[in-house]
Amino acid sequence: MLKLFVLLGLGALLTARAGRAQAPADLVNPLMGTDSKPEFSNGNTYPAIARPWGMNCWMPQTGKMGNGWAYQYGADKIRGFKQTHQPSPWMNDYGQFALMPGTGRLKVDEEERASWFSHKAEVARPYYYSVYLADYNVTTELAPTERAARFRFTFPRSDSAYVVVDALDKGSFIRVLPGQNRLIGYTTKNRGGVPANFRNYFVVEFDQPFCSAQVFNGKAAVAGATELTADHVSATVRFRTRKGQQVQARVASSFISPEQAERNLQEIGTDDFETVKQKGQAAWNQVLGRVELAGGSAEQQRTFYSCLYRALLFPRRFYELDAAGQPVHYSPFNGQVLPGYLYTDTGVWDTFRALFPLLNLLYPEENAHMQAGLANDYREGGWLPEWASPGYRNVMVGNNSAAVVADAYLKGVRPADARDANTLYEALIKDANHAGPLTAVGRAGVDYYNKLGYVPYDVKINESAARTLEYAYDDFAIAQLARALKRPQKEIDLYTRRSQNYRQLFDKQTGLMRGRNQNGTFETPFNPFKWGDAFTEGNAWHYTWSVFHDVQGLINLMGGRPKFAARLDSVFTLPPTFDASYYGEVIHEIREMQVANMGQYAHGNQPAQHVIYLYNYAGQPWKAQYWTREVLNRLYQPTPDGYCGDEDNGQTSAWYVFSALGFYPVCPATDQYVLGAPLFPKATLHLPGGHDVVLNAPANNAENRYINRLTVNGQEYTRNWLSHRELVQGATLDFEMGSQPNKARGIGIEDAPFSMSKPPQR
């Protein structure tokens, strides 16, 4: 209980500090981004009711079980309350099962049991969910821990109240234990990325005795059975209830064993429903409270904390705690149970950009465990995952785990076991020089890349230009880590040299990046508005800027700062023209760019999300300040349609969090954040170790979006970047904001952020 009082006290303190009526967790809208569909994404999220980085999430399911669009805001009916591990609708789910209450005639099939509901009778918080199921006159509430949850069903007077426990199809098992008011079982339902022995074991324990129980094979009741193994097993337990009677259930699961599921149930212990709920609220307030906001509109604060919540769901913990309290995990790579940390459900192509840098700044202790988990990924699977859910998935391009590893190490975020750093470096070298068992593991086209300096367009390796540009940046990250680890100079020089391979694709004739054939000629015909083909979910106007580590080198290729800035301007002034012929249809990412009214700038997808900040390298920082505010204002809202494309495992949310604070990690694996402009009059970052970063901008408002003057710790500051090393020691930044740009500030070459092609900053 002492821990609970401490957590609750911290939540109260955070509320008092900010002088607001609500603590951060209650400003979050878990429904932000749920008004989506395959053809058009406003986030493609679901209300994830969980603890921060929790192994399990819970959600109301409106779509068919197995449909990636599990919860759509426009839906009318709920089919069940599902334990989920889904990172995105495109990746779908694994290890899921569901509970659903009802009254009257028994309805087991998900179509038949679905109940009408209304958002007017729905409450969604990160730590709590409640909804009224109109067809049954039942209110369902749930409150999770990391690996368990409490349910509370409020029934009407009924001789036939019941709860369905649905282990779903693709292979499942349930055993009913009436004497213990329990059901145990497992589900194997998944969409890939698991070994043959994959199971999610669960235990459901009710606080009321059963009047009766039945086991079902599909839709058919199995007479007299108390257990069943089949393709699709479910069970029902019945209760006789008086009006307003609450029936509660404790639920837990494990990827390891039934015994471990029992152990995970002890996360709840004897805590009643309200205590679990309050502990969840305190846990969220603790992590969200690392950023304390003052001022801004209520809508802006809700958007900020909703984005921060979403950024702290992934990658999720895939480890469990053994009898001694030590981390242990089921390996999705070899099917064994092994000691140590493991995390999963992240697409590194998305999240290397801002999500992992956000963890390094605000939550380094969590990312230190994630780094240890990455070392285990490599030991158990032989490769680092570029898309994990829960094991390797063959999606997206690049070798960007290099940036995730290097950025953490260079910022002092390291596993407790120092040997893991060398293991991770070994993994980076292997992945950088070999094609993996999947095209999204290791480097597809690596032999061409290492010989020619690029992956050719005409050798039947898709999205070759995107691969080349990302491999070059990844080589930069490896070189940075090699230098920090004091590796041989020959090794450092090799990856430094390869990091310049982006130059191989720059076409001086068009001033853009372009696919290149094996014989050295550029792809012909070339349409810079063509999505896909040589690029990944984007076109040449998006990918030309993917030179995070050497923007000055790109400026030089384009003919200098004025021409570079004019080219950047074109991104926003060109019409949203597109060529979708590579896909054979207009994919949703294209449509989301088209409707945003920002020209070719496609913020709804990750390749372009850093582009705005590149004005700082060209001596025109006021344009970065203008466009960041435009995106913050126009493309994010704390509403069901609140995102401008796929949220993608916290990346698009992390962009908002960084940008609202006033800076962004354009180039992970360096020490620098590139300036935009703060959104709030004041924000305080409570960093681990007791150091605070205070961002003061008292004149900030809708009109005053430009930085007229900046001081850092009382000293005049003209640079367009901030140092991570200096921030984590504690700092006070005072922004003098104005309605007109200061075109004399931050314009010197010495004010520009890091590029390989300019001397190091002093």
CSV table of C-alpha atoms in Angstrom, one decimal, residues 93 210 249 263 291 341 355 388 398:
chain,number,residue,atom,x,y,z
A,93,ASP,CA,-2.8,-8.8,-33.9
A,210,PHE,CA,-21.3,-19.9,-11.6
A,249,ALA,CA,-13.3,-10.8,-12.9
A,263,ARG,CA,1.9,-15.5,-11.4
A,291,VAL,CA,6.5,17.1,-19.1
A,341,TYR,CA,14.3,-8.3,-21.2
A,355,LEU,CA,10.1,8.0,-30.8
A,388,ALA,CA,8.9,-6.7,-34.7
A,398,GLY,CA,16.3,0.2,-44.4
